[in-house]
Amino acid sequence: MLLIPVEDNEQINMIYTTIFEDIVEIDCFSNPNEFYKDLKERKADIYIVDLFFGSQLLGYDICKAIREVNTEAKIIISSSYISEDNIDTLKVYGIYAFISKPFDIHNLQDVVKEIIEHSASDTKCNSN
């Protein structure tokens, strides 16, 4: 299972790597342009997307790009700027969870583990 965070804060990417490297393959992107190149090459199972990169609101575009190539992936929004307007706008992309920063590491781990467990049970059901 592949998890790709798209987050411009390198410290947060280090946290993601530390908390998830033992349970999933993880590859962090701090540069949206590099992420877009990679998105054409491979599909992840889970994406964690920040809404803002510097002063630019790029999270919507990132979610749209993910959905254009991967309708099955689970997308988690992790941002300091989660509002009702953001949630309503992002619903069209089938966001799995919204997690406000600063986030509780255990809450984020629980969300990712829930996705992994559902994926494992779906695989079991499909193989019967």
XYZ file of C-alpha atoms in Angstrom:
128
model
C 0.000 0.000 0.000
C 1.390 3.403 -1.021
C 0.802 6.644 0.915
C 1.749 9.956 -0.698
C 1.607 13.143 1.363
C 1.689 16.382 -0.641
C 2.846 18.923 1.930
C 5.202 21.897 1.589
C 6.400 21.754 5.207
C 9.426 19.430 5.347
C 9.071 18.948 9.118
C 5.542 17.649 8.668
C 6.767 15.345 5.896
C 9.373 13.980 8.332
C 6.591 13.357 10.857
C 4.541 11.535 8.208
C 7.533 9.374 7.318
C 8.265 8.567 10.959
C 4.715 7.570 11.867
C 3.851 5.648 8.699
C 7.038 4.041 7.355
C 6.468 0.856 9.366
C 2.939 0.263 8.072
C 2.935 1.499 4.446
C 5.269 2.521 1.672
C 5.510 6.317 1.878
C 6.803 8.928 -0.543
C 6.418 12.606 0.424
C 6.250 15.532 -1.992
C 6.878 19.124 -0.944
C 6.765 20.441 -4.508
C 3.400 20.179 -6.311
C 5.083 20.177 -9.734
C 7.159 17.131 -8.802
C 4.005 15.499 -7.470
C 2.140 16.089 -10.750
C 4.963 14.390 -12.672
C 4.834 11.409 -10.314
C 1.041 11.246 -10.466
C 1.304 10.361 -14.149
C 3.721 7.517 -13.328
C 2.000 5.696 -10.467
C -1.118 5.593 -8.328
C -1.144 5.703 -4.546
C -3.768 4.158 -2.316
C -3.817 7.088 0.114
C -2.977 10.763 -0.358
C -2.600 13.337 2.411
C -3.002 16.788 0.867
C -2.339 20.219 2.346
C -4.534 22.989 0.944
C -1.958 25.795 0.924
C 1.556 25.815 -0.495
C 3.090 29.038 0.710
C 0.418 31.604 -0.034
C -1.083 29.624 -2.919
C -4.263 27.601 -2.533
C -3.262 24.522 -4.564
C -4.994 21.738 -2.644
C -8.148 21.859 -4.772
C -6.113 21.465 -7.961
C -4.143 18.604 -6.438
C -7.339 16.770 -5.424
C -8.806 17.314 -8.887
C -5.650 15.944 -10.535
C -5.696 12.889 -8.269
C -9.335 12.146 -9.118
C -8.679 12.484 -12.844
C -6.268 9.537 -12.735
C -7.286 7.630 -9.611
C -10.936 7.377 -8.593
C -10.309 4.722 -5.933
C -7.659 6.470 -3.818
C -8.507 7.778 -0.382
C -7.714 11.472 0.054
C -7.147 13.016 3.472
C -7.016 16.805 3.728
C -4.643 18.033 6.435
C -4.619 21.800 6.722
C -4.695 24.742 9.097
C -7.361 26.288 6.889
C -10.249 23.847 6.965
C -13.545 25.715 6.839
C -17.120 24.800 5.972
C -16.580 26.411 2.558
C -13.481 24.265 1.956
C -15.313 21.128 3.029
C -18.280 21.899 0.765
C -16.032 22.683 -2.205
C -13.933 19.543 -1.725
C -16.895 17.154 -1.337
C -16.970 16.688 -5.096
C -13.583 14.934 -4.824
C -14.832 12.367 -2.323
C -12.500 13.360 0.490
C -12.161 10.551 3.035
C -11.265 12.752 6.025
C -10.456 16.314 7.013
C -7.803 16.746 9.695
C -7.001 20.187 11.079
C -3.442 21.246 11.820
C -1.906 21.087 14.231
C -3.098 17.500 14.075
C -3.191 14.797 16.683
C -0.750 12.154 15.436
C -2.842 9.334 16.892
C -5.977 10.592 15.155
C -4.166 10.683 11.805
C -2.722 7.208 12.405
C -6.201 5.907 13.212
C -7.602 7.311 9.960
C -4.830 5.712 7.879
C -5.123 2.386 9.727
C -8.887 2.439 9.136
C -8.273 2.846 5.395
C -5.752 -0.011 5.420
C -8.132 -2.288 7.331
C -11.030 -1.525 4.974
C -8.764 -2.177 2.009
C -7.681 -5.525 3.466
C -11.278 -6.577 4.143
C -12.335 -5.490 0.638
C -9.544 -7.618 -0.825
C -10.669 -10.614 1.241
C -14.262 -10.206 0.083
C -13.245 -9.872 -3.550
C -11.109 -13.014 -3.462
C -13.968 -15.254 -2.304
